[in-house]
């Protein structure tokens, strides 16, 4: 398809594509960015679309690939291979009653899902939340059917393990204002001094007592300070470039 033909068809896919992005990220801002980036990449690669698959499926695959690049690995994510090794141990088990209680709380489920690496989290979310088939997951992740089944299996195991470990994590964070992600997503505005006073106070209280967020905050402050050192206030435009610009403006 030509860029014009792709552009004509993109508008009707914006809403379903946003819903897809939201289902795999649970982040409205990130989802909006992913849709925009997907449209840009689709326009750039319009010649690669042959029409042998629905345009929506092609766009979802692009978005999923972009999301993998955007959603970075979190140090607190479970290592699925280690989880699977635990499940292979005949002595490994969990408390089903505790798991059942936590699965009834949306916050607990989202926290556990957030600890699963993205490709496995996507497989679980699309299959068990959005009712996708394993074959559809394989298509959007551009993998073979057995690999998609493995990702779903590992993702479900990791979810149960994350839920089982949730109690201990909650105990360590007992009394800490805000959840870690709620605090972390405000850190940039906090650094810039644009956060409202109430939220700013909660972020400060969280940083003061949270066992994991202070190093992240310190690293952000240091990185931002070092970036300011890159500014060169003495930089001047090269004479030949200025001459070309003036010549262009005078024509």
CSV table of C-alpha atoms in Angstrom, one decimal:
chain,number,residue,atom,x,y,z
A,1,UNK,CA,0.0,0.0,0.0
A,2,UNK,CA,1.1,3.6,-0.6
A,3,UNK,CA,1.5,6.0,2.4
A,4,UNK,CA,-1.7,7.8,1.3
A,5,UNK,CA,-3.7,4.5,1.3
A,6,UNK,CA,-2.4,3.6,4.7
A,7,UNK,CA,-3.1,7.0,6.1
A,8,UNK,CA,-6.7,6.8,4.8
A,9,UNK,CA,-7.2,3.6,6.7
A,10,UNK,CA,-5.4,4.5,10.0
A,11,UNK,CA,-8.1,6.7,11.5
A,12,UNK,CA,-10.6,3.8,11.9
A,13,UNK,CA,-8.0,1.8,13.8
A,14,UNK,CA,-7.0,4.4,16.3
A,15,UNK,CA,-9.7,3.5,19.0
A,16,UNK,CA,-9.2,-0.4,18.8
A,17,UNK,CA,-5.4,0.1,18.7
A,18,UNK,CA,-5.5,2.3,21.8
A,19,UNK,CA,-7.7,-0.3,23.6
A,20,UNK,CA,-5.1,-2.9,22.7
A,21,UNK,CA,-2.2,-0.8,24.0
A,22,UNK,CA,-4.1,-0.1,27.2
A,23,UNK,CA,-4.8,-3.8,27.7
A,24,UNK,CA,-1.1,-4.7,27.6
A,25,UNK,CA,0.3,-1.7,29.4
A,26,UNK,CA,-2.4,-0.5,31.8
A,27,UNK,CA,-1.0,3.0,31.3
A,28,UNK,CA,-3.1,5.6,29.4
A,29,UNK,CA,-0.3,8.0,28.7
A,30,UNK,CA,2.1,5.2,27.4
A,31,UNK,CA,-0.8,3.8,25.4
A,32,UNK,CA,-1.4,7.1,23.7
A,33,UNK,CA,2.3,7.4,22.9
A,34,UNK,CA,2.4,3.9,21.5
A,35,UNK,CA,-0.5,4.5,19.2
A,36,UNK,CA,1.1,7.6,17.8
A,37,UNK,CA,4.5,5.9,17.3
A,38,UNK,CA,2.7,3.0,15.7
A,39,UNK,CA,1.0,5.3,13.1
A,40,UNK,CA,4.4,7.0,12.4
A,41,UNK,CA,6.1,3.6,11.9
A,42,UNK,CA,3.2,2.3,9.7
A,43,UNK,CA,3.5,5.3,7.4
A,44,UNK,CA,7.3,4.8,7.2
A,45,UNK,CA,6.9,1.1,6.4
A,46,UNK,CA,3.7,1.3,4.3
A,47,UNK,CA,5.5,-0.4,1.4
A,48,UNK,CA,6.0,-3.5,3.6
A,49,UNK,CA,2.3,-4.0,4.0
A,50,UNK,CA,1.1,-6.4,1.3
A,51,UNK,CA,-2.5,-6.7,2.4
A,52,UNK,CA,-2.1,-10.5,3.1
A,53,UNK,CA,-3.3,-9.9,6.7
A,54,UNK,CA,-5.8,-7.4,8.1
A,55,UNK,CA,-4.4,-3.9,8.6
A,56,UNK,CA,-5.4,-4.0,12.3
A,57,UNK,CA,-3.4,-7.1,12.9
A,58,UNK,CA,-0.3,-5.6,11.2
A,59,UNK,CA,-0.7,-2.4,13.3
A,60,UNK,CA,-1.0,-4.4,16.5
A,61,UNK,CA,2.2,-6.3,15.7
A,62,UNK,CA,4.0,-3.0,15.2
A,63,UNK,CA,2.6,-1.6,18.4
A,64,UNK,CA,3.6,-4.7,20.4
A,65,UNK,CA,7.2,-4.5,19.0
A,66,UNK,CA,7.4,-0.8,19.9
A,67,UNK,CA,6.1,-1.5,23.4
A,68,UNK,CA,8.8,-4.1,24.0
A,69,UNK,CA,11.4,-1.4,23.3
A,70,UNK,CA,9.6,1.1,25.4
A,71,UNK,CA,8.8,-1.0,28.5
A,72,UNK,CA,12.2,-1.5,30.0
A,73,UNK,CA,13.2,-4.4,32.4
A,74,UNK,CA,12.5,-3.6,36.0
A,75,UNK,CA,14.9,-5.0,38.6
A,76,UNK,CA,11.9,-6.2,40.6
A,77,UNK,CA,10.5,-8.4,37.8
A,78,UNK,CA,10.5,-12.1,38.4
A,79,UNK,CA,12.9,-14.2,36.3
A,80,UNK,CA,10.6,-16.6,34.7
A,81,UNK,CA,13.2,-19.3,34.2
A,82,UNK,CA,13.7,-19.3,38.0
A,83,UNK,CA,10.0,-19.4,38.6
A,84,UNK,CA,9.7,-22.4,36.3
A,85,UNK,CA,12.6,-24.1,38.1
A,86,UNK,CA,10.7,-23.6,41.4
A,87,UNK,CA,7.5,-25.1,39.9
A,88,UNK,CA,9.6,-28.1,38.8
A,89,UNK,CA,10.5,-28.7,42.5
A,90,UNK,CA,8.1,-31.2,44.0
A,91,UNK,CA,8.4,-29.4,47.4
A,92,UNK,CA,7.4,-26.0,46.0
A,93,UNK,CA,3.9,-24.9,46.8
A,94,UNK,CA,1.8,-21.8,47.8
A,95,UNK,CA,-1.0,-21.0,50.1
A,96,UNK,CA,-4.1,-21.2,47.9
A,97,UNK,CA,-6.3,-19.4,50.4
A,98,UNK,CA,-3.9,-16.5,50.5
A,99,UNK,CA,-3.8,-16.4,46.7
A,100,UNK,CA,-7.6,-16.5,46.5
A,101,UNK,CA,-7.8,-13.5,48.8
A,102,UNK,CA,-5.3,-11.5,46.8
A,103,UNK,CA,-6.8,-12.3,43.5
A,104,UNK,CA,-10.0,-10.6,44.7
A,105,UNK,CA,-8.1,-7.3,45.1
A,106,UNK,CA,-7.5,-5.4,41.9
A,107,UNK,CA,-4.4,-3.7,43.4
A,108,UNK,CA,-2.8,-7.0,44.3
A,109,UNK,CA,-3.5,-8.4,40.8
A,110,UNK,CA,-2.0,-5.3,39.1
A,111,UNK,CA,1.0,-5.4,41.4
A,112,UNK,CA,1.6,-9.1,40.6
A,113,UNK,CA,1.1,-8.5,36.8
A,114,UNK,CA,3.6,-5.7,37.0
A,115,UNK,CA,6.3,-8.1,38.3
A,116,UNK,CA,6.0,-10.3,35.2
A,117,UNK,CA,8.3,-9.5,32.3
A,118,UNK,CA,6.4,-7.8,29.5
A,119,UNK,CA,6.2,-10.6,26.9
A,120,UNK,CA,4.8,-13.0,29.4
A,121,UNK,CA,2.5,-10.4,31.0
A,122,UNK,CA,1.1,-9.6,27.5
A,123,UNK,CA,0.3,-13.3,26.9
A,124,UNK,CA,-1.5,-13.7,30.2
A,125,UNK,CA,-3.4,-10.4,29.8
A,126,UNK,CA,-4.5,-10.9,26.2
A,127,UNK,CA,-5.6,-14.5,26.9
A,128,UNK,CA,-7.1,-14.3,30.4
A,129,UNK,CA,-8.4,-10.7,30.4
A,130,UNK,CA,-9.1,-10.0,26.7
A,131,UNK,CA,-10.1,-13.5,25.7
A,132,UNK,CA,-7.6,-13.8,22.8
A,133,UNK,CA,-6.7,-17.2,21.5
A,134,UNK,CA,-3.2,-18.5,21.8
A,135,UNK,CA,-2.9,-18.4,18.0
A,136,UNK,CA,-3.9,-14.7,18.0
A,137,UNK,CA,-1.2,-14.1,20.7
A,138,UNK,CA,1.3,-15.9,18.6
A,139,UNK,CA,0.5,-13.7,15.6
A,140,UNK,CA,0.7,-10.4,17.4
A,141,UNK,CA,4.0,-11.4,19.1
A,142,UNK,CA,5.3,-12.8,15.8
A,143,UNK,CA,6.2,-16.2,17.3
A,144,UNK,CA,5.2,-19.8,16.7
A,145,UNK,CA,2.2,-21.4,18.4
A,146,UNK,CA,4.3,-23.6,20.8
A,147,UNK,CA,6.3,-20.5,21.9
A,148,UNK,CA,3.1,-18.6,22.6
A,149,UNK,CA,1.8,-21.5,24.7
A,150,UNK,CA,5.1,-21.5,26.6
A,151,UNK,CA,4.8,-17.8,27.3
A,152,UNK,CA,1.2,-18.2,28.6
A,153,UNK,CA,2.2,-21.1,30.8
A,154,UNK,CA,5.2,-19.3,32.2
A,155,UNK,CA,3.3,-16.1,32.6
A,156,UNK,CA,0.6,-17.8,34.6
A,157,UNK,CA,3.1,-19.5,36.9
A,158,UNK,CA,4.9,-16.2,37.4
A,159,UNK,CA,1.6,-14.5,38.3
A,160,UNK,CA,0.9,-17.1,41.0
A,161,UNK,CA,4.4,-16.8,42.4
A,162,UNK,CA,4.2,-13.0,42.4
A,163,UNK,CA,0.9,-13.2,44.3
A,164,UNK,CA,2.4,-15.6,46.8
A,165,UNK,CA,5.3,-13.3,47.4
A,166,UNK,CA,3.0,-10.3,47.6
A,167,UNK,CA,2.3,-10.7,51.3
A,168,UNK,CA,6.0,-10.3,52.2
A,169,UNK,CA,6.5,-7.3,49.9
A,170,UNK,CA,3.3,-5.7,51.4
A,171,UNK,CA,4.7,-6.3,54.9
A,172,UNK,CA,8.0,-4.5,54.0
A,173,UNK,CA,6.0,-1.6,52.6
A,174,UNK,CA,3.5,-1.4,55.4
A,175,UNK,CA,2.9,2.2,56.3
A,176,UNK,CA,4.6,3.5,53.2
A,177,UNK,CA,2.5,6.3,51.6
A,178,UNK,CA,1.6,5.6,48.0
A,179,UNK,CA,2.5,2.5,45.9
A,180,UNK,CA,5.9,2.6,44.3
A,181,UNK,CA,4.7,3.1,40.8
A,182,UNK,CA,2.3,5.8,41.9
A,183,UNK,CA,5.3,7.6,43.4
A,184,UNK,CA,7.7,6.9,40.6
A,185,UNK,CA,5.4,8.2,37.8
A,186,UNK,CA,5.3,11.6,39.6
A,187,UNK,CA,9.0,11.8,40.2
A,188,UNK,CA,9.8,13.8,37.0
A,189,UNK,CA,7.2,16.4,37.8
A,190,UNK,CA,8.5,16.5,41.4
A,191,UNK,CA,12.0,17.1,40.1
A,192,UNK,CA,10.7,20.0,38.0
A,193,UNK,CA,8.8,21.5,40.9
A,194,UNK,CA,5.5,21.3,38.9
A,195,UNK,CA,3.7,18.8,41.2
A,196,UNK,CA,0.8,20.0,43.3
A,197,UNK,CA,1.7,20.4,47.1
A,198,UNK,CA,-0.5,17.5,48.3
A,199,UNK,CA,1.0,15.0,45.8
A,200,UNK,CA,4.5,16.3,46.3
A,201,UNK,CA,4.2,15.7,50.1
A,202,UNK,CA,3.1,12.1,49.5
A,203,UNK,CA,6.0,11.5,47.1
A,204,UNK,CA,8.4,12.9,49.7
A,205,UNK,CA,6.9,10.7,52.4
A,206,UNK,CA,7.2,7.7,50.2
A,207,UNK,CA,10.8,8.3,49.3
A,208,UNK,CA,11.6,8.8,53.0
A,209,UNK,CA,10.5,5.3,54.0
A,210,UNK,CA,10.4,3.1,50.9
A,211,UNK,CA,13.2,0.6,50.7
A,212,UNK,CA,13.5,0.6,46.9
A,213,UNK,CA,12.7,4.0,45.5
A,214,UNK,CA,15.4,6.3,47.1
A,215,UNK,CA,18.2,4.9,44.9
A,216,UNK,CA,16.1,5.4,41.8
A,217,UNK,CA,15.3,9.0,42.8
A,218,UNK,CA,18.9,9.7,43.6
A,219,UNK,CA,20.0,8.3,40.1
A,220,UNK,CA,17.4,10.5,38.4
A,221,UNK,CA,18.6,13.6,40.2
A,222,UNK,CA,22.2,12.8,39.3
A,223,UNK,CA,21.5,12.1,35.7
A,224,UNK,CA,19.5,15.3,35.3
A,225,UNK,CA,22.2,17.4,36.9
A,226,UNK,CA,24.9,15.8,34.7
A,227,UNK,CA,22.8,16.5,31.6
A,228,UNK,CA,22.8,20.2,32.4
A,229,UNK,CA,26.6,20.1,32.2
A,230,UNK,CA,26.3,19.3,28.5
A,231,UNK,CA,25.0,22.7,27.7
A,232,UNK,CA,27.5,25.0,25.9
A,233,UNK,CA,26.5,28.6,26.4
A,234,UNK,CA,29.4,29.7,24.2
A,235,UNK,CA,28.4,27.7,21.2
A,236,UNK,CA,27.9,29.8,18.0
A,237,UNK,CA,26.5,28.9,14.7
A,238,UNK,CA,29.2,28.0,12.1
A,239,UNK,CA,29.8,30.9,9.7
A,240,UNK,CA,29.2,28.8,6.6
A,241,UNK,CA,25.8,27.5,8.0
A,242,UNK,CA,24.7,31.1,8.8
A,243,UNK,CA,25.6,32.1,5.3
A,244,UNK,CA,23.6,29.3,3.8
A,245,UNK,CA,20.6,30.2,5.9
A,246,UNK,CA,20.8,33.8,5.0
A,247,UNK,CA,21.1,33.0,1.3
A,248,UNK,CA,18.1,30.7,1.6
A,249,UNK,CA,16.0,33.4,3.4
A,250,UNK,CA,17.0,36.0,0.8
A,251,UNK,CA,15.8,34.0,-2.2
